[in-house]
mmCIF file with all atom_site columns, C-alpha atoms in Angstrom:
data_model
loop_
_atom_site.group_PDB
_atom_site.id
_atom_site.type_symbol
_atom_site.label_atom_id
_atom_site.label_alt_id
_atom_site.label_comp_id
_atom_site.label_asym_id
_atom_site.label_entity_id
_atom_site.label_seq_id
_atom_site.pdbx_PDB_ins_code
_atom_site.Cartn_x
_atom_site.Cartn_y
_atom_site.Cartn_z
_atom_site.occupancy
_atom_site.B_iso_or_equiv
_atom_site.pdbx_formal_charge
_atom_site.auth_seq_id
_atom_site.auth_comp_id
_atom_site.auth_asym_id
_atom_site.auth_atom_id
_atom_site.pdbx_PDB_model_num
ATOM 1   C CA . MET A 1 1   ? -76.011  -21.432 194.364 1.00 52.00 ? 53  MET A CA 1
ATOM 2   C CA . LYS A 1 2   ? -78.011  -22.623 191.401 1.00 53.00 ? 54  LYS A CA 1
ATOM 3   C CA . LYS A 1 3   ? -81.559  -24.916 192.466 1.00 54.00 ? 55  LYS A CA 1
ATOM 4   C CA . PRO A 1 4   ? -81.704  -28.466 190.800 1.00 52.00 ? 56  PRO A CA 1
ATOM 5   C CA . ALA A 1 5   ? -84.050  -28.609 188.048 1.00 54.00 ? 57  ALA A CA 1
ATOM 6   C CA . GLY A 1 6   ? -87.465  -28.561 188.945 1.00 51.00 ? 58  GLY A CA 1
ATOM 7   C CA . THR A 1 7   ? -87.733  -27.407 192.067 1.00 53.00 ? 59  THR A CA 1
ATOM 8   C CA . SER A 1 8   ? -88.743  -23.707 191.524 1.00 57.00 ? 60  SER A CA 1
ATOM 9   C CA . LYS A 1 9   ? -92.003  -22.809 191.619 1.00 65.00 ? 61  LYS A CA 1
ATOM 10  C CA . ASN A 1 10  ? -91.883  -22.175 187.733 1.00 69.00 ? 62  ASN A CA 1
ATOM 11  C CA . SER A 1 11  ? -91.630  -25.953 187.452 1.00 68.00 ? 63  SER A CA 1
ATOM 12  C CA . GLY A 1 12  ? -94.657  -26.045 189.567 1.00 68.00 ? 64  GLY A CA 1
ATOM 13  C CA . LYS A 1 13  ? -96.829  -23.947 187.533 1.00 73.00 ? 65  LYS A CA 1
ATOM 14  C CA . LYS A 1 14  ? -95.356  -25.248 184.018 1.00 73.00 ? 66  LYS A CA 1
ATOM 15  C CA . SER A 1 15  ? -96.617  -28.774 185.288 1.00 72.00 ? 67  SER A CA 1
ATOM 16  C CA . GLU A 1 16  ? -99.496  -28.014 186.444 1.00 71.00 ? 68  GLU A CA 1
ATOM 17  C CA . LEU A 1 17  ? -100.012 -26.317 182.945 1.00 66.00 ? 69  LEU A CA 1
ATOM 18  C CA . ALA A 1 18  ? -98.721  -29.479 181.678 1.00 68.00 ? 70  ALA A CA 1
ATOM 19  C CA . LYS A 1 19  ? -101.429 -31.355 182.958 1.00 66.00 ? 71  LYS A CA 1
ATOM 20  C CA . ARG A 1 20  ? -104.564 -28.845 182.470 1.00 60.00 ? 72  ARG A CA 1
ATOM 21  C CA . ARG A 1 21  ? -103.117 -29.487 178.123 1.00 64.00 ? 73  ARG A CA 1
ATOM 22  C CA . GLN A 1 22  ? -103.659 -32.785 179.110 1.00 61.00 ? 74  GLN A CA 1
ATOM 23  C CA . ALA A 1 23  ? -106.759 -32.816 180.465 1.00 71.00 ? 75  ALA A CA 1
ATOM 24  C CA . PRO A 1 24  ? -109.853 -32.560 177.843 1.00 77.00 ? 76  PRO A CA 1
ATOM 25  C CA . LEU A 1 25  ? -113.143 -30.821 179.060 1.00 76.00 ? 77  LEU A CA 1
ATOM 26  C CA . ALA A 1 26  ? -110.393 -28.598 181.242 1.00 78.00 ? 78  ALA A CA 1
ATOM 27  C CA . THR A 1 27  ? -110.762 -24.534 180.519 1.00 82.00 ? 79  THR A CA 1
ATOM 28  C CA . PRO A 1 28  ? -108.097 -22.665 182.008 1.00 82.00 ? 80  PRO A CA 1
ATOM 29  C CA . SER A 1 29  ? -109.850 -20.295 184.347 1.00 87.00 ? 81  SER A CA 1
ATOM 30  C CA . ASP A 1 30  ? -108.968 -17.580 187.065 1.00 89.00 ? 82  ASP A CA 1
ATOM 31  C CA . ILE A 1 31  ? -111.959 -18.965 189.407 1.00 93.00 ? 83  ILE A CA 1
ATOM 32  C CA . SER A 1 32  ? -110.997 -21.481 191.954 1.00 94.00 ? 84  SER A CA 1
ATOM 33  C CA . THR A 1 33  ? -112.490 -25.101 191.455 1.00 94.00 ? 85  THR A CA 1
ATOM 34  C CA . GLU A 1 34  ? -114.931 -24.645 193.762 1.00 97.00 ? 86  GLU A CA 1
ATOM 35  C CA . GLY A 1 35  ? -116.260 -21.567 192.319 1.00 97.00 ? 87  GLY A CA 1
ATOM 36  C CA . THR A 1 36  ? -116.395 -23.440 188.908 1.00 96.00 ? 88  THR A CA 1
ATOM 37  C CA . ARG A 1 37  ? -117.882 -26.605 190.568 1.00 97.00 ? 89  ARG A CA 1
ATOM 38  C CA . ASP A 1 38  ? -120.807 -23.567 192.808 1.00 98.00 ? 90  ASP A CA 1
ATOM 39  C CA . ILE A 1 39  ? -121.517 -22.011 189.437 1.00 98.00 ? 91  ILE A CA 1
ATOM 40  C CA . SER A 1 40  ? -120.954 -24.628 187.123 1.00 98.00 ? 92  SER A CA 1
ATOM 41  C CA . GLY A 1 41  ? -124.225 -26.613 189.262 1.00 99.00 ? 93  GLY A CA 1
ATOM 42  C CA . ALA A 1 42  ? -125.942 -23.822 189.560 1.00 99.00 ? 94  ALA A CA 1
ATOM 43  C CA . LEU A 1 43  ? -125.562 -22.691 186.211 1.00 99.00 ? 95  LEU A CA 1
ATOM 44  C CA . ASN A 1 44  ? -126.838 -26.359 184.938 1.00 99.00 ? 96  ASN A CA 1
ATOM 45  C CA . ARG A 1 45  ? -129.728 -26.145 187.458 1.00 99.00 ? 97  ARG A CA 1
ATOM 46  C CA . LEU A 1 46  ? -130.711 -23.147 185.722 1.00 99.00 ? 98  LEU A CA 1
ATOM 47  C CA . LEU A 1 47  ? -130.248 -24.491 182.113 1.00 99.00 ? 99  LEU A CA 1
ATOM 48  C CA . ALA A 1 48  ? -132.397 -27.069 182.771 1.00 99.00 ? 100 ALA A CA 1
ATOM 49  C CA . ASP A 1 49  ? -135.261 -24.644 183.430 1.00 99.00 ? 101 ASP A CA 1
ATOM 50  C CA . VAL A 1 50  ? -134.714 -22.759 181.452 1.00 99.00 ? 102 VAL A CA 1
ATOM 51  C CA . PHE A 1 51  ? -135.211 -25.730 178.864 1.00 99.00 ? 103 PHE A CA 1
ATOM 52  C CA . ALA A 1 52  ? -138.411 -26.943 180.245 1.00 99.00 ? 104 ALA A CA 1
ATOM 53  C CA . LEU A 1 53  ? -139.665 -23.397 180.675 1.00 99.00 ? 105 LEU A CA 1
ATOM 54  C CA . TYR A 1 54  ? -139.372 -22.839 176.295 1.00 99.00 ? 106 TYR A CA 1
ATOM 55  C CA . LEU A 1 55  ? -140.836 -26.200 175.892 1.00 99.00 ? 107 LEU A CA 1
ATOM 56  C CA . LYS A 1 56  ? -143.406 -25.668 178.196 1.00 99.00 ? 108 LYS A CA 1
ATOM 57  C CA . THR A 1 57  ? -143.981 -22.333 176.095 1.00 99.00 ? 109 THR A CA 1
ATOM 58  C CA . LYS A 1 58  ? -143.674 -24.439 172.804 1.00 99.00 ? 110 LYS A CA 1
ATOM 59  C CA . ASN A 1 59  ? -146.067 -26.526 174.350 1.00 99.00 ? 111 ASN A CA 1
ATOM 60  C CA . PHE A 1 60  ? -149.042 -23.637 175.063 1.00 99.00 ? 112 PHE A CA 1
ATOM 61  C CA . HIS A 1 61  ? -148.172 -22.207 171.779 1.00 99.00 ? 113 HIS A CA 1
ATOM 62  C CA . TRP A 1 62  ? -148.981 -25.261 169.779 1.00 98.00 ? 114 TRP A CA 1
ATOM 63  C CA . HIS A 1 63  ? -152.285 -25.861 172.089 1.00 98.00 ? 115 HIS A CA 1
ATOM 64  C CA . ILE A 1 64  ? -153.262 -22.627 172.399 1.00 98.00 ? 116 ILE A CA 1
ATOM 65  C CA . SER A 1 65  ? -156.999 -22.107 171.707 1.00 97.00 ? 117 SER A CA 1
ATOM 66  C CA . GLY A 1 66  ? -159.650 -19.702 171.132 1.00 95.00 ? 118 GLY A CA 1
ATOM 67  C CA . PRO A 1 67  ? -160.663 -16.142 170.085 1.00 94.00 ? 119 PRO A CA 1
ATOM 68  C CA . HIS A 1 68  ? -157.551 -14.489 171.581 1.00 94.00 ? 120 HIS A CA 1
ATOM 69  C CA . PHE A 1 69  ? -155.166 -17.363 169.602 1.00 97.00 ? 121 PHE A CA 1
ATOM 70  C CA . ARG A 1 70  ? -153.286 -15.012 167.259 1.00 98.00 ? 122 ARG A CA 1
ATOM 71  C CA . ASP A 1 71  ? -152.408 -12.899 170.173 1.00 97.00 ? 123 ASP A CA 1
ATOM 72  C CA . TYR A 1 72  ? -151.307 -15.491 172.165 1.00 98.00 ? 124 TYR A CA 1
ATOM 73  C CA . HIS A 1 73  ? -149.886 -17.690 169.674 1.00 98.00 ? 125 HIS A CA 1
ATOM 74  C CA . LEU A 1 74  ? -147.637 -14.900 168.802 1.00 99.00 ? 126 LEU A CA 1
ATOM 75  C CA . LEU A 1 75  ? -146.793 -13.722 172.329 1.00 99.00 ? 127 LEU A CA 1
ATOM 76  C CA . LEU A 1 76  ? -145.615 -17.046 173.259 1.00 99.00 ? 128 LEU A CA 1
ATOM 77  C CA . ASP A 1 77  ? -143.630 -17.819 169.813 1.00 99.00 ? 129 ASP A CA 1
ATOM 78  C CA . GLU A 1 78  ? -141.991 -14.279 170.945 1.00 99.00 ? 130 GLU A CA 1
ATOM 79  C CA . GLN A 1 79  ? -141.577 -15.381 174.360 1.00 99.00 ? 131 GLN A CA 1
ATOM 80  C CA . ALA A 1 80  ? -140.120 -19.229 173.344 1.00 99.00 ? 132 ALA A CA 1
ATOM 81  C CA . THR A 1 81  ? -137.792 -17.856 170.989 1.00 99.00 ? 133 THR A CA 1
ATOM 82  C CA . GLU A 1 82  ? -136.127 -15.061 173.245 1.00 99.00 ? 134 GLU A CA 1
ATOM 83  C CA . ILE A 1 83  ? -136.341 -18.070 176.542 1.00 99.00 ? 135 ILE A CA 1
ATOM 84  C CA . PHE A 1 84  ? -134.442 -20.468 173.739 1.00 99.00 ? 136 PHE A CA 1
ATOM 85  C CA . ALA A 1 85  ? -131.564 -17.952 173.250 1.00 99.00 ? 137 ALA A CA 1
ATOM 86  C CA . MET A 1 86  ? -130.529 -17.955 176.785 1.00 99.00 ? 138 MET A CA 1
ATOM 87  C CA . THR A 1 87  ? -129.710 -21.512 176.667 1.00 99.00 ? 139 THR A CA 1
ATOM 88  C CA . ASP A 1 88  ? -126.765 -21.486 174.060 1.00 99.00 ? 140 ASP A CA 1
ATOM 89  C CA . PRO A 1 89  ? -124.811 -18.345 176.172 1.00 99.00 ? 141 PRO A CA 1
ATOM 90  C CA . ILE A 1 90  ? -125.506 -20.486 179.601 1.00 99.00 ? 142 ILE A CA 1
ATOM 91  C CA . ALA A 1 91  ? -123.964 -23.295 178.155 1.00 99.00 ? 143 ALA A CA 1
ATOM 92  C CA . GLU A 1 92  ? -121.106 -22.202 176.769 1.00 98.00 ? 144 GLU A CA 1
ATOM 93  C CA . ARG A 1 93  ? -120.592 -19.460 180.250 1.00 98.00 ? 145 ARG A CA 1
ATOM 94  C CA . ILE A 1 94  ? -120.279 -23.066 181.825 1.00 97.00 ? 146 ILE A CA 1
ATOM 95  C CA . ARG A 1 95  ? -117.428 -24.862 179.043 1.00 96.00 ? 147 ARG A CA 1
ATOM 96  C CA . LYS A 1 96  ? -115.919 -21.412 179.888 1.00 96.00 ? 148 LYS A CA 1
ATOM 97  C CA . LEU A 1 97  ? -115.456 -21.946 183.127 1.00 96.00 ? 149 LEU A CA 1
ATOM 98  C CA . GLY A 1 98  ? -113.977 -25.162 182.924 1.00 94.00 ? 150 GLY A CA 1
ATOM 99  C CA . GLY A 1 99  ? -117.361 -26.888 183.887 1.00 95.00 ? 151 GLY A CA 1
ATOM 100 C CA . THR A 1 100 ? -119.513 -29.541 182.006 1.00 95.00 ? 152 THR A CA 1
ATOM 101 C CA . THR A 1 101 ? -123.168 -28.780 180.690 1.00 97.00 ? 153 THR A CA 1
ATOM 102 C CA . LEU A 1 102 ? -126.286 -31.039 180.437 1.00 98.00 ? 154 LEU A CA 1
ATOM 103 C CA . ARG A 1 103 ? -125.964 -34.076 177.992 1.00 97.00 ? 155 ARG A CA 1
ATOM 104 C CA . SER A 1 104 ? -129.456 -35.281 177.693 1.00 98.00 ? 156 SER A CA 1
ATOM 105 C CA . ILE A 1 105 ? -133.170 -34.590 177.747 1.00 98.00 ? 157 ILE A CA 1
ATOM 106 C CA . GLY A 1 106 ? -133.329 -37.426 180.510 1.00 98.00 ? 158 GLY A CA 1
ATOM 107 C CA . HIS A 1 107 ? -129.793 -34.792 182.531 1.00 98.00 ? 159 HIS A CA 1
ATOM 108 C CA . ILE A 1 108 ? -132.832 -31.675 181.946 1.00 98.00 ? 160 ILE A CA 1
ATOM 109 C CA . SER A 1 109 ? -135.762 -33.940 183.758 1.00 98.00 ? 161 SER A CA 1
ATOM 110 C CA . ARG A 1 110 ? -133.406 -34.766 186.148 1.00 98.00 ? 162 ARG A CA 1
ATOM 111 C CA . THR A 1 111 ? -131.771 -31.270 186.912 1.00 99.00 ? 163 THR A CA 1
ATOM 112 C CA . GLN A 1 112 ? -134.868 -29.093 186.284 1.00 99.00 ? 164 GLN A CA 1
ATOM 113 C CA . ARG A 1 113 ? -136.995 -27.189 189.539 1.00 99.00 ? 165 ARG A CA 1
ATOM 114 C CA . LEU A 1 114 ? -139.908 -26.213 186.847 1.00 99.00 ? 166 LEU A CA 1
ATOM 115 C CA . LEU A 1 115 ? -142.754 -28.338 186.680 1.00 98.00 ? 167 LEU A CA 1
ATOM 116 C CA . ASP A 1 116 ? -143.963 -29.721 183.228 1.00 98.00 ? 168 ASP A CA 1
ATOM 117 C CA . ASN A 1 117 ? -147.700 -29.620 182.417 1.00 98.00 ? 169 ASN A CA 1
ATOM 118 C CA . ASP A 1 118 ? -148.725 -32.884 179.890 1.00 97.00 ? 170 ASP A CA 1
ATOM 119 C CA . ALA A 1 119 ? -152.378 -31.829 180.377 1.00 98.00 ? 171 ALA A CA 1
ATOM 120 C CA . GLU A 1 120 ? -154.250 -32.946 177.399 1.00 97.00 ? 172 GLU A CA 1
ATOM 121 C CA . TYR A 1 121 ? -155.532 -29.042 177.634 1.00 97.00 ? 173 TYR A CA 1
ATOM 122 C CA . VAL A 1 122 ? -154.918 -26.037 179.421 1.00 98.00 ? 174 VAL A CA 1
ATOM 123 C CA . GLN A 1 123 ? -157.588 -22.944 178.994 1.00 97.00 ? 175 GLN A CA 1
ATOM 124 C CA . PRO A 1 124 ? -155.617 -20.256 178.176 1.00 97.00 ? 176 PRO A CA 1
ATOM 125 C CA . LEU A 1 125 ? -155.882 -17.692 180.863 1.00 96.00 ? 177 LEU A CA 1
ATOM 126 C CA . ASP A 1 126 ? -154.300 -20.864 183.068 1.00 97.00 ? 178 ASP A CA 1
ATOM 127 C CA . MET A 1 127 ? -151.396 -21.040 180.270 1.00 98.00 ? 179 MET A CA 1
ATOM 128 C CA . LEU A 1 128 ? -150.766 -17.393 180.574 1.00 98.00 ? 180 LEU A CA 1
ATOM 129 C CA . ALA A 1 129 ? -151.108 -17.907 184.811 1.00 98.00 ? 181 ALA A CA 1
ATOM 130 C CA . GLU A 1 130 ? -148.628 -20.811 184.414 1.00 99.00 ? 182 GLU A CA 1
ATOM 131 C CA . LEU A 1 131 ? -145.942 -19.363 182.773 1.00 99.00 ? 183 LEU A CA 1
ATOM 132 C CA . GLN A 1 132 ? -146.298 -15.639 184.493 1.00 99.00 ? 184 GLN A CA 1
ATOM 133 C CA . GLU A 1 133 ? -145.403 -17.799 187.955 1.00 99.00 ? 185 GLU A CA 1
ATOM 134 C CA . ASP A 1 134 ? -142.619 -19.925 185.755 1.00 99.00 ? 186 ASP A CA 1
ATOM 135 C CA . ASN A 1 135 ? -141.006 -16.826 184.408 1.00 99.00 ? 187 ASN A CA 1
ATOM 136 C CA . LYS A 1 136 ? -141.083 -15.577 188.052 1.00 99.00 ? 188 LYS A CA 1
ATOM 137 C CA . SER A 1 137 ? -139.460 -18.457 189.671 1.00 99.00 ? 189 SER A CA 1
ATOM 138 C CA . LEU A 1 138 ? -137.331 -18.505 186.780 1.00 99.00 ? 190 LEU A CA 1
ATOM 139 C CA . THR A 1 139 ? -135.785 -14.973 188.114 1.00 99.00 ? 191 THR A CA 1
ATOM 140 C CA . ALA A 1 140 ? -135.381 -16.291 191.900 1.00 99.00 ? 192 ALA A CA 1
ATOM 141 C CA . PHE A 1 141 ? -133.374 -19.225 190.342 1.00 99.00 ? 193 PHE A CA 1
ATOM 142 C CA . MET A 1 142 ? -131.182 -16.432 188.236 1.00 99.00 ? 194 MET A CA 1
ATOM 143 C CA . ARG A 1 143 ? -130.924 -14.049 191.787 1.00 99.00 ? 195 ARG A CA 1
ATOM 144 C CA . GLU A 1 144 ? -129.365 -17.458 193.343 1.00 99.00 ? 196 GLU A CA 1
ATOM 145 C CA . VAL A 1 145 ? -126.885 -18.223 190.766 1.00 99.00 ? 197 VAL A CA 1
ATOM 146 C CA . HIS A 1 146 ? -126.005 -14.457 190.721 1.00 99.00 ? 198 HIS A CA 1
ATOM 147 C CA . ASP A 1 147 ? -125.718 -14.264 194.510 1.00 99.00 ? 199 ASP A CA 1
ATOM 148 C CA . ILE A 1 148 ? -122.919 -17.500 193.500 1.00 99.00 ? 200 ILE A CA 1
ATOM 149 C CA . CYS A 1 149 ? -121.327 -15.270 190.971 1.00 99.00 ? 201 CYS A CA 1
ATOM 150 C CA . ASP A 1 150 ? -120.655 -12.963 193.155 1.00 98.00 ? 202 ASP A CA 1
ATOM 151 C CA . GLU A 1 151 ? -119.280 -15.011 195.613 1.00 98.00 ? 203 GLU A CA 1
ATOM 152 C CA . HIS A 1 152 ? -116.347 -16.337 193.083 1.00 98.00 ? 204 HIS A CA 1
ATOM 153 C CA . ARG A 1 153 ? -116.306 -13.129 191.729 1.00 98.00 ? 205 ARG A CA 1
ATOM 154 C CA . ASP A 1 154 ? -117.275 -14.047 188.475 1.00 98.00 ? 206 ASP A CA 1
ATOM 155 C CA . ILE A 1 155 ? -118.338 -11.172 186.655 1.00 98.00 ? 207 ILE A CA 1
ATOM 156 C CA . ALA A 1 156 ? -119.122 -12.248 183.355 1.00 98.00 ? 208 ALA A CA 1
ATOM 157 C CA . THR A 1 157 ? -121.488 -14.497 184.085 1.00 98.00 ? 209 THR A CA 1
ATOM 158 C CA . ALA A 1 158 ? -123.110 -12.036 186.640 1.00 99.00 ? 210 ALA A CA 1
ATOM 159 C CA . SER A 1 159 ? -123.234 -9.661  184.080 1.00 99.00 ? 211 SER A CA 1
ATOM 160 C CA . LEU A 1 160 ? -125.086 -12.006 181.841 1.00 99.00 ? 212 LEU A CA 1
ATOM 161 C CA . ILE A 1 161 ? -127.600 -13.228 184.550 1.00 99.00 ? 213 ILE A CA 1
ATOM 162 C CA . GLU A 1 162 ? -128.755 -9.594  184.987 1.00 99.00 ? 214 GLU A CA 1
ATOM 163 C CA . ASN A 1 163 ? -129.655 -8.735  181.535 1.00 99.00 ? 215 ASN A CA 1
ATOM 164 C CA . TRP A 1 164 ? -131.739 -12.190 181.300 1.00 99.00 ? 216 TRP A CA 1
ATOM 165 C CA . ILE A 1 165 ? -133.656 -11.345 184.653 1.00 99.00 ? 217 ILE A CA 1
ATOM 166 C CA . ASP A 1 166 ? -134.950 -8.443  182.772 1.00 99.00 ? 218 ASP A CA 1
ATOM 167 C CA . GLU A 1 167 ? -136.139 -9.990  180.160 1.00 99.00 ? 219 GLU A CA 1
ATOM 168 C CA . THR A 1 168 ? -137.509 -12.493 182.383 1.00 99.00 ? 220 THR A CA 1
ATOM 169 C CA . GLU A 1 169 ? -139.252 -9.702  184.204 1.00 99.00 ? 221 GLU A CA 1
ATOM 170 C CA . GLN A 1 170 ? -140.649 -8.177  180.604 1.00 99.00 ? 222 GLN A CA 1
ATOM 171 C CA . ARG A 1 171 ? -142.242 -11.814 179.899 1.00 99.00 ? 223 ARG A CA 1
ATOM 172 C CA . THR A 1 172 ? -143.925 -12.163 183.563 1.00 99.00 ? 224 THR A CA 1
ATOM 173 C CA . TRP A 1 173 ? -145.088 -8.110  182.981 1.00 99.00 ? 225 TRP A CA 1
ATOM 174 C CA . PHE A 1 174 ? -146.976 -9.525  179.525 1.00 98.00 ? 226 PHE A CA 1
ATOM 175 C CA . LEU A 1 175 ? -148.053 -12.606 180.742 1.00 98.00 ? 227 LEU A CA 1
ATOM 176 C CA . PHE A 1 176 ? -149.978 -10.693 184.033 1.00 97.00 ? 228 PHE A CA 1
ATOM 177 C CA . GLU A 1 177 ? -150.817 -7.962  181.550 1.00 96.00 ? 229 GLU A CA 1
ATOM 178 C CA . THR A 1 178 ? -152.320 -10.148 179.301 1.00 95.00 ? 230 THR A CA 1
ATOM 179 C CA . SER A 1 179 ? -153.896 -12.371 181.022 1.00 92.00 ? 231 SER A CA 1
ATOM 180 C CA . ARG A 1 180 ? -156.182 -9.630  182.536 1.00 87.00 ? 232 ARG A CA 1
ATOM 181 C CA . ARG A 1 181 ? -158.630 -9.374  180.513 1.00 67.00 ? 233 ARG A CA 1
ATOM 182 C CA . GLY A 1 182 ? -161.678 -11.614 179.716 1.00 57.00 ? 234 GLY A CA 1
ATOM 183 C CA . ASP A 1 183 ? -162.932 -14.709 181.773 1.00 60.00 ? 235 ASP A CA 1
ATOM 184 C CA . PRO A 1 184 ? -161.102 -18.021 182.219 1.00 63.00 ? 236 PRO A CA 1
ATOM 185 C CA . THR A 1 185 ? -161.261 -19.050 179.284 1.00 64.00 ? 237 THR A CA 1
ATOM 186 C CA . GLY A 1 186 ? -159.219 -16.232 177.739 1.00 57.00 ? 238 GLY A CA 1
ATOM 187 C CA . HIS A 1 187 ? -162.565 -14.384 176.350 1.00 58.00 ? 239 HIS A CA 1
#
């Protein structure tokens, strides 16, 4: 006996597919709705922290002063470039999963966990120490996101994070070694 139209498993799948085609920003993924929500939320927090660290690193790059100006200035510019390079892949990963990303500077400031530094002047070695701690915090945040990715079997995001952890640990190492010499003023 033939089943009436619309009662098969395939018609249910077709109906779901038609809904997704109509939904803007609802990128299809094999990751569950809960997984998309959890991973996207964690990645958005990470993205906010990456933007905050990028801007702080550029701020210190622009306002460094002292006899080691050139070395510190170039180091911080190099690190800022590396940090900024993470932003688009993080945001695009969120979109690939079907999530939505941060939309404004206000959204970043409400979401970031790393603290801003708006001080008029910061001693060079204090800058390096603060950035070292922020990079260590960023590494810890990435490990948390990696755990969430593992929980939802998101291998692609976990793989990206593994590379970023390595880069962030290198920045931390360079900041540590660079700040070991001299007195508190960086001389």
